[in-house]
């Protein structure tokens, strides 16, 4: 079974631009969560989608948004990029409902650099 | 808000020494999961603990869940270079995973 895929793997943008990242979960998984990882900051939860609905949301500004499609693929968008948005963005899928009891399967991440 | 504190942030060990990381939650957890992230990689699931006082072993790795289901630990016996990476705990509280900040295991040259 194919794993979680994320595109693109690397991205360079300038301040003020916007960016869209894509995540395709493991086949049959309906929950997709997004995380931001910066050096020394661990994994910061952005949001989780299940059946096209946002179920949980972390403490990030409104510039960060996401959506999920009927095939469970998910996108996240960051508008008006800031230097501090430079990070590794990880997507994780899980089987049933995004509940904590479900194992999170992570993709390889998208490395975003904002200049 | 709900927090899971994980310590230490870094641990430097000689190859062959033991390694331990601890997680403490401000609230009772229904379960706790452990993940490992190799340098340059992404987190990979190791194990889930559900029962109070549960202890599970995977070869040289021993995972424990506290009696009150508020703390957990991961102990690695006789570390090897393949153990290098960051170990994260993630506690399930009200159907949301709360992540620890991770402990980075560094093998001294």
PDB file of C-alpha atoms in Angstrom:
ATOM      1  CA  UNK A   1       0.000   0.000   0.000  1.00  0.00           C
ATOM      2  CA  UNK A   2       1.417   3.397  -0.958  1.00  0.00           C
ATOM      3  CA  UNK A   3       2.320   5.743   1.862  1.00  0.00           C
ATOM      4  CA  UNK A   4       1.373   9.344   2.427  1.00  0.00           C
ATOM      5  CA  UNK A   5       2.622  11.585  -0.341  1.00  0.00           C
ATOM      6  CA  UNK A   6       3.208  15.308  -0.192  1.00  0.00           C
ATOM      7  CA  UNK A   7       3.914  17.728  -2.993  1.00  0.00           C
ATOM      8  CA  UNK A   8       5.999  19.648  -3.577  1.00  0.00           C
ATOM      9  CA  UNK A   9       8.878  18.418  -1.461  1.00  0.00           C
ATOM     10  CA  UNK A  10      10.698  21.736  -1.506  1.00  0.00           C
ATOM     11  CA  UNK A  11       9.455  25.254  -2.056  1.00  0.00           C
ATOM     12  CA  UNK A  12      11.040  28.674  -1.982  1.00  0.00           C
ATOM     13  CA  UNK A  13       8.824  31.742  -1.758  1.00  0.00           C
ATOM     14  CA  UNK A  14       9.220  35.386  -0.879  1.00  0.00           C
ATOM     15  CA  UNK A  15       7.495  37.355   1.842  1.00  0.00           C
ATOM     16  CA  UNK A  16       3.952  38.335   1.016  1.00  0.00           C
ATOM     17  CA  UNK A  17       3.364  35.505  -1.426  1.00  0.00           C
ATOM     18  CA  UNK A  18       0.979  32.661  -0.819  1.00  0.00           C
ATOM     19  CA  UNK A  19       1.579  28.938  -1.073  1.00  0.00           C
ATOM     20  CA  UNK A  20      -0.497  25.770  -1.407  1.00  0.00           C
ATOM     21  CA  UNK A  21       0.748  22.402  -0.234  1.00  0.00           C
ATOM     22  CA  UNK A  22      -0.840  19.094  -1.123  1.00  0.00           C
ATOM     23  CA  UNK A  23      -1.185  15.815   0.745  1.00  0.00           C
ATOM     24  CA  UNK A  24      -2.503  12.480  -0.478  1.00  0.00           C
ATOM     25  CA  UNK A  25      -3.289  10.114   2.406  1.00  0.00           C
ATOM     26  CA  UNK A  26      -2.952   6.357   2.476  1.00  0.00           C
ATOM     27  CA  UNK A  27      -5.775   4.724   0.574  1.00  0.00           C
ATOM     28  CA  UNK A  28      -8.743   4.186   2.888  1.00  0.00           C
ATOM     29  CA  UNK A  29      -7.632   6.785   5.422  1.00  0.00           C
ATOM     30  CA  UNK A  30     -10.190   9.509   5.954  1.00  0.00           C
ATOM     31  CA  UNK A  31      -8.415  11.775   8.386  1.00  0.00           C
ATOM     32  CA  UNK A  32      -5.614  14.153   7.463  1.00  0.00           C
ATOM     33  CA  UNK A  33      -3.719  16.295   9.951  1.00  0.00           C
ATOM     34  CA  UNK A  34      -1.194  19.014   9.237  1.00  0.00           C
ATOM     35  CA  UNK A  35       1.791  19.955  11.379  1.00  0.00           C
ATOM     36  CA  UNK A  36       4.455  22.629  11.258  1.00  0.00           C
ATOM     37  CA  UNK A  37       7.919  21.643  12.408  1.00  0.00           C
ATOM     38  CA  UNK A  38      10.703  24.136  13.017  1.00  0.00           C
ATOM     39  CA  UNK A  39      14.087  23.440  14.631  1.00  0.00           C
ATOM     40  CA  UNK A  40      13.663  23.191  18.359  1.00  0.00           C
ATOM     41  CA  UNK A  41       9.884  23.648  18.243  1.00  0.00           C
ATOM     42  CA  UNK A  42       8.740  20.092  17.872  1.00  0.00           C
ATOM     43  CA  UNK A  43       5.506  19.373  16.069  1.00  0.00           C
ATOM     44  CA  UNK A  44       2.959  22.173  16.097  1.00  0.00           C
ATOM     45  CA  UNK A  45      -0.541  21.011  15.198  1.00  0.00           C
ATOM     46  CA  UNK A  46      -2.228  23.100  12.519  1.00  0.00           C
ATOM     47  CA  UNK A  47      -5.536  21.375  11.811  1.00  0.00           C
ATOM     48  CA  UNK A  48      -7.205  18.081  11.140  1.00  0.00           C
ATOM     49  CA  UNK A  49      -9.755  17.212   8.482  1.00  0.00           C
ATOM     50  CA  UNK A  50     -12.113  14.276   8.394  1.00  0.00           C
ATOM     51  CA  UNK A  51     -14.673  13.685   5.668  1.00  0.00           C
ATOM     52  CA  UNK A  52     -14.074  17.148   4.225  1.00  0.00           C
ATOM     53  CA  UNK A  53     -14.752  18.853   7.569  1.00  0.00           C
ATOM     54  CA  UNK A  54     -12.258  20.549   9.848  1.00  0.00           C
ATOM     55  CA  UNK A  55     -12.516  18.708  13.172  1.00  0.00           C
ATOM     56  CA  UNK A  56      -9.693  20.203  15.175  1.00  0.00           C
ATOM     57  CA  UNK A  57      -7.656  23.335  14.852  1.00  0.00           C
ATOM     58  CA  UNK A  58      -4.396  24.412  16.427  1.00  0.00           C
ATOM     59  CA  UNK A  59      -3.364  27.866  17.515  1.00  0.00           C
ATOM     60  CA  UNK A  60      -2.277  29.378  14.224  1.00  0.00           C
ATOM     61  CA  UNK A  61      -3.362  32.647  12.598  1.00  0.00           C
ATOM     62  CA  UNK A  62      -6.042  32.753   9.949  1.00  0.00           C
ATOM     63  CA  UNK A  63      -3.380  32.981   7.237  1.00  0.00           C
ATOM     64  CA  UNK A  64      -3.165  29.221   7.566  1.00  0.00           C
ATOM     65  CA  UNK A  65      -6.095  27.403   6.073  1.00  0.00           C
ATOM     66  CA  UNK A  66      -6.856  24.016   4.657  1.00  0.00           C
ATOM     67  CA  UNK A  67      -9.414  21.863   2.990  1.00  0.00           C
ATOM     68  CA  UNK A  68     -10.102  18.261   2.214  1.00  0.00           C
ATOM     69  CA  UNK A  69     -11.610  16.832  -0.915  1.00  0.00           C
ATOM     70  CA  UNK A  70     -14.053  13.970  -1.316  1.00  0.00           C
ATOM     71  CA  UNK A  71     -11.187  11.593  -2.146  1.00  0.00           C
ATOM     72  CA  UNK A  72      -9.563  12.551   1.219  1.00  0.00           C
ATOM     73  CA  UNK A  73      -6.725  14.439  -0.430  1.00  0.00           C
ATOM     74  CA  UNK A  74      -5.977  17.620   1.452  1.00  0.00           C
ATOM     75  CA  UNK A  75      -4.420  20.970   0.749  1.00  0.00           C
ATOM     76  CA  UNK A  76      -3.174  23.639   3.076  1.00  0.00           C
ATOM     77  CA  UNK A  77      -2.713  27.237   2.117  1.00  0.00           C
ATOM     78  CA  UNK A  78      -0.624  29.930   3.709  1.00  0.00           C
ATOM     79  CA  UNK A  79      -1.298  33.471   2.589  1.00  0.00           C
ATOM     80  CA  UNK A  80       0.866  36.548   3.025  1.00  0.00           C
ATOM     81  CA  UNK A  81       3.946  34.542   3.865  1.00  0.00           C
ATOM     82  CA  UNK A  82       6.255  35.698   6.632  1.00  0.00           C
ATOM     83  CA  UNK A  83       9.867  34.763   7.263  1.00  0.00           C
ATOM     84  CA  UNK A  84       8.760  32.824  10.331  1.00  0.00           C
ATOM     85  CA  UNK A  85       6.672  30.509   8.192  1.00  0.00           C
ATOM     86  CA  UNK A  86       9.834  28.798   6.986  1.00  0.00           C
ATOM     87  CA  UNK A  87       9.453  25.259   8.247  1.00  0.00           C
ATOM     88  CA  UNK A  88       8.878  21.636   7.408  1.00  0.00           C
ATOM     89  CA  UNK A  89       5.159  21.050   6.893  1.00  0.00           C
ATOM     90  CA  UNK A  90       4.119  17.508   7.635  1.00  0.00           C
ATOM     91  CA  UNK A  91       0.901  15.823   6.749  1.00  0.00           C
ATOM     92  CA  UNK A  92      -0.306  12.728   8.581  1.00  0.00           C
ATOM     93  CA  UNK A  93      -3.172  10.442   7.740  1.00  0.00           C
ATOM     94  CA  UNK A  94      -5.037   8.061   9.983  1.00  0.00           C
ATOM     95  CA  UNK A  95      -7.676   5.475   9.431  1.00  0.00           C
ATOM     96  CA  UNK A  96     -10.912   6.126  11.150  1.00  0.00           C
ATOM     97  CA  UNK A  97     -11.496   9.506  12.515  1.00  0.00           C
ATOM     98  CA  UNK A  98      -8.407  11.396  13.490  1.00  0.00           C
ATOM     99  CA  UNK A  99      -8.881  10.365  17.074  1.00  0.00           C
ATOM    100  CA  UNK A 100      -5.839   9.984  19.209  1.00  0.00           C
ATOM    101  CA  UNK A 101      -6.212   6.255  19.257  1.00  0.00           C
ATOM    102  CA  UNK A 102      -5.398   6.087  15.583  1.00  0.00           C
ATOM    103  CA  UNK A 103      -1.820   5.736  14.463  1.00  0.00           C
ATOM    104  CA  UNK A 104      -0.626   8.743  12.522  1.00  0.00           C
ATOM    105  CA  UNK A 105       1.177   7.939   9.257  1.00  0.00           C
ATOM    106  CA  UNK A 106       3.335  10.832   8.216  1.00  0.00           C
ATOM    107  CA  UNK A 107       4.359  11.929   4.762  1.00  0.00           C
ATOM    108  CA  UNK A 108       7.905  13.071   3.937  1.00  0.00           C
ATOM    109  CA  UNK A 109       6.961  16.723   4.373  1.00  0.00           C
ATOM    110  CA  UNK A 110       7.272  19.888   2.326  1.00  0.00           C
ATOM    111  CA  UNK A 111      10.243  22.077   3.176  1.00  0.00           C
ATOM    112  CA  UNK A 112       9.123  25.701   2.779  1.00  0.00           C
ATOM    113  CA  UNK A 113      11.683  28.482   2.745  1.00  0.00           C
ATOM    114  CA  UNK A 114      10.480  32.085   2.830  1.00  0.00           C
ATOM    115  CA  UNK A 115      12.991  34.703   1.711  1.00  0.00           C
TER     116      UNK A 115
ATOM    117  CA  UNK B   1      -4.442  24.440  27.979  1.00  0.00           C
ATOM    118  CA  UNK B   2      -3.584  20.791  27.804  1.00  0.00           C
ATOM    119  CA  UNK B   3       0.122  20.117  27.669  1.00  0.00           C
ATOM    120  CA  UNK B   4       2.481  17.215  27.456  1.00  0.00           C
ATOM    121  CA  UNK B   5       5.896  18.078  28.811  1.00  0.00           C
ATOM    122  CA  UNK B   6       8.743  15.944  27.505  1.00  0.00           C
ATOM    123  CA  UNK B   7      12.223  15.905  29.009  1.00  0.00           C
ATOM    124  CA  UNK B   8      15.063  16.120  28.416  1.00  0.00           C
ATOM    125  CA  UNK B   9      15.234  18.129  25.219  1.00  0.00           C
ATOM    126  CA  UNK B  10      18.568  16.512  24.303  1.00  0.00           C
ATOM    127  CA  UNK B  11      20.487  13.553  25.606  1.00  0.00           C
ATOM    128  CA  UNK B  12      24.068  12.821  24.655  1.00  0.00           C
ATOM    129  CA  UNK B  13      25.172   9.257  25.314  1.00  0.00           C
ATOM    130  CA  UNK B  14      28.097   7.064  24.462  1.00  0.00           C
ATOM    131  CA  UNK B  15      27.180   4.153  22.248  1.00  0.00           C
ATOM    132  CA  UNK B  16      26.249   1.294  24.546  1.00  0.00           C
ATOM    133  CA  UNK B  17      24.850   3.534  27.285  1.00  0.00           C
ATOM    134  CA  UNK B  18      21.173   3.703  28.132  1.00  0.00           C
ATOM    135  CA  UNK B  19      18.741   6.461  27.160  1.00  0.00           C
ATOM    136  CA  UNK B  20      15.476   7.541  28.761  1.00  0.00           C
ATOM    137  CA  UNK B  21      12.905  10.163  27.856  1.00  0.00           C
ATOM    138  CA  UNK B  22       9.919  11.133  29.994  1.00  0.00           C
ATOM    139  CA  UNK B  23       6.537  12.628  29.226  1.00  0.00           C
ATOM    140  CA  UNK B  24       4.187  14.232  31.730  1.00  0.00           C
ATOM    141  CA  UNK B  25       0.685  15.377  30.987  1.00  0.00           C
ATOM    142  CA  UNK B  26      -1.353  18.011  32.766  1.00  0.00           C
ATOM    143  CA  UNK B  27      -4.455  15.860  32.260  1.00  0.00           C
ATOM    144  CA  UNK B  28      -5.299  12.182  32.301  1.00  0.00           C
ATOM    145  CA  UNK B  29      -4.700  10.581  28.942  1.00  0.00           C
ATOM    146  CA  UNK B  30      -6.766   7.850  27.361  1.00  0.00           C
ATOM    147  CA  UNK B  31      -3.652   6.566  25.653  1.00  0.00           C
ATOM    148  CA  UNK B  32      -0.165   7.631  24.638  1.00  0.00           C
ATOM    149  CA  UNK B  33       1.732   7.013  21.434  1.00  0.00           C
ATOM    150  CA  UNK B  34       5.456   7.135  20.759  1.00  0.00           C
ATOM    151  CA  UNK B  35       7.111   8.129  17.491  1.00  0.00           C
ATOM    152  CA  UNK B  36      10.676   8.276  16.245  1.00  0.00           C
ATOM    153  CA  UNK B  37      11.994  10.781  13.732  1.00  0.00           C
ATOM    154  CA  UNK B  38      15.350  10.032  12.169  1.00  0.00           C
ATOM    155  CA  UNK B  39      17.472  13.010  11.073  1.00  0.00           C
ATOM    156  CA  UNK B  40      16.043  14.332   7.818  1.00  0.00           C
ATOM    157  CA  UNK B  41      13.057  12.029   8.069  1.00  0.00           C
ATOM    158  CA  UNK B  42       9.499  12.114   9.271  1.00  0.00           C
ATOM    159  CA  UNK B  43       7.963  10.748  12.485  1.00  0.00           C
ATOM    160  CA  UNK B  44       7.301   7.029  12.440  1.00  0.00           C
ATOM    161  CA  UNK B  45       4.943   5.300  14.853  1.00  0.00           C
ATOM    162  CA  UNK B  46       6.597   3.054  17.427  1.00  0.00           C
ATOM    163  CA  UNK B  47       3.910   1.990  19.872  1.00  0.00           C
ATOM    164  CA  UNK B  48       0.700   2.853  21.676  1.00  0.00           C
ATOM    165  CA  UNK B  49       0.016   2.346  25.375  1.00  0.00           C
ATOM    166  CA  UNK B  50      -3.554   2.258  26.613  1.00  0.00           C
ATOM    167  CA  UNK B  51      -3.789   0.625  30.040  1.00  0.00           C
ATOM    168  CA  UNK B  52      -2.805   2.096  33.382  1.00  0.00           C
ATOM    169  CA  UNK B  53       0.622   0.798  34.405  1.00  0.00           C
ATOM    170  CA  UNK B  54       1.183  -0.832  31.018  1.00  0.00           C
ATOM    171  CA  UNK B  55       4.705  -1.853  30.054  1.00  0.00           C
ATOM    172  CA  UNK B  56       5.628  -2.906  26.537  1.00  0.00           C
ATOM    173  CA  UNK B  57       8.948  -3.953  25.092  1.00  0.00           C
ATOM    174  CA  UNK B  58      10.334  -3.858  21.588  1.00  0.00           C
ATOM    175  CA  UNK B  59      13.779  -5.450  21.627  1.00  0.00           C
ATOM    176  CA  UNK B  60      15.956  -2.901  23.480  1.00  0.00           C
ATOM    177  CA  UNK B  61      13.104  -0.372  23.877  1.00  0.00           C
ATOM    178  CA  UNK B  62      10.859  -0.395  26.962  1.00  0.00           C
ATOM    179  CA  UNK B  63       7.756   1.779  27.112  1.00  0.00           C
ATOM    180  CA  UNK B  64       5.798   2.484  30.288  1.00  0.00           C
ATOM    181  CA  UNK B  65       2.488   4.192  30.977  1.00  0.00           C
ATOM    182  CA  UNK B  66       1.979   5.506  34.492  1.00  0.00           C
ATOM    183  CA  UNK B  67      -0.643   4.255  36.906  1.00  0.00           C
ATOM    184  CA  UNK B  68      -2.476   7.579  36.773  1.00  0.00           C
ATOM    185  CA  UNK B  69      -2.200   7.669  32.963  1.00  0.00           C
ATOM    186  CA  UNK B  70      -0.523  11.058  33.156  1.00  0.00           C
ATOM    187  CA  UNK B  71       3.057  10.075  32.488  1.00  0.00           C
ATOM    188  CA  UNK B  72       5.039   7.789  30.263  1.00  0.00           C
ATOM    189  CA  UNK B  73       8.615   6.891  29.564  1.00  0.00           C
ATOM    190  CA  UNK B  74      10.730   5.314  26.866  1.00  0.00           C
ATOM    191  CA  UNK B  75      13.940   3.569  27.863  1.00  0.00           C
ATOM    192  CA  UNK B  76      16.519   2.294  25.388  1.00  0.00           C
ATOM    193  CA  UNK B  77      19.082  -0.170  26.657  1.00  0.00           C
ATOM    194  CA  UNK B  78      22.588  -0.198  25.187  1.00  0.00           C
ATOM    195  CA  UNK B  79      22.059   2.458  22.530  1.00  0.00           C
ATOM    196  CA  UNK B  80      23.274   1.889  18.987  1.00  0.00           C
ATOM    197  CA  UNK B  81      23.926   4.353  16.168  1.00  0.00           C
ATOM    198  CA  UNK B  82      20.655   3.288  14.587  1.00  0.00           C
ATOM    199  CA  UNK B  83      18.808   4.721  17.607  1.00  0.00           C
ATOM    200  CA  UNK B  84      19.846   8.272  16.728  1.00  0.00           C
ATOM    201  CA  UNK B  85      16.892  10.594  16.182  1.00  0.00           C
ATOM    202  CA  UNK B  86      14.192  12.469  18.016  1.00  0.00           C
ATOM    203  CA  UNK B  87      11.622  10.596  20.078  1.00  0.00           C
ATOM    204  CA  UNK B  88       8.188  12.117  20.491  1.00  0.00           C
ATOM    205  CA  UNK B  89       5.337  11.172  22.745  1.00  0.00           C
ATOM    206  CA  UNK B  90       1.772  12.103  21.843  1.00  0.00           C
ATOM    207  CA  UNK B  91      -1.036  11.832  24.357  1.00  0.00           C
ATOM    208  CA  UNK B  92      -4.680  11.387  23.477  1.00  0.00           C
ATOM    209  CA  UNK B  93      -6.759  13.842  25.461  1.00  0.00           C
ATOM    210  CA  UNK B  94     -10.389  14.328  24.481  1.00  0.00           C
ATOM    211  CA  UNK B  95      -9.779  12.758  21.084  1.00  0.00           C
ATOM    212  CA  UNK B  96      -6.962  15.146  20.233  1.00  0.00           C
ATOM    213  CA  UNK B  97      -3.301  14.232  20.129  1.00  0.00           C
ATOM    214  CA  UNK B  98      -1.148  16.486  22.294  1.00  0.00           C
ATOM    215  CA  UNK B  99       2.488  16.238  21.301  1.00  0.00           C
ATOM    216  CA  UNK B 100       5.550  16.451  23.481  1.00  0.00           C
ATOM    217  CA  UNK B 101       8.432  18.602  22.231  1.00  0.00           C
ATOM    218  CA  UNK B 102      10.616  15.559  21.624  1.00  0.00           C
ATOM    219  CA  UNK B 103      13.914  14.301  22.993  1.00  0.00           C
ATOM    220  CA  UNK B 104      16.849  14.202  20.642  1.00  0.00           C
ATOM    221  CA  UNK B 105      19.168  11.249  21.146  1.00  0.00           C
ATOM    222  CA  UNK B 106      22.730  12.062  20.167  1.00  0.00           C
ATOM    223  CA  UNK B 107      25.500   9.487  20.179  1.00  0.00           C
ATOM    224  CA  UNK B 108      28.846  10.953  21.223  1.00  0.00           C
ATOM    225  CA  UNK B 109      31.652  10.273  18.730  1.00  0.00           C
TER     226      UNK B 109
END
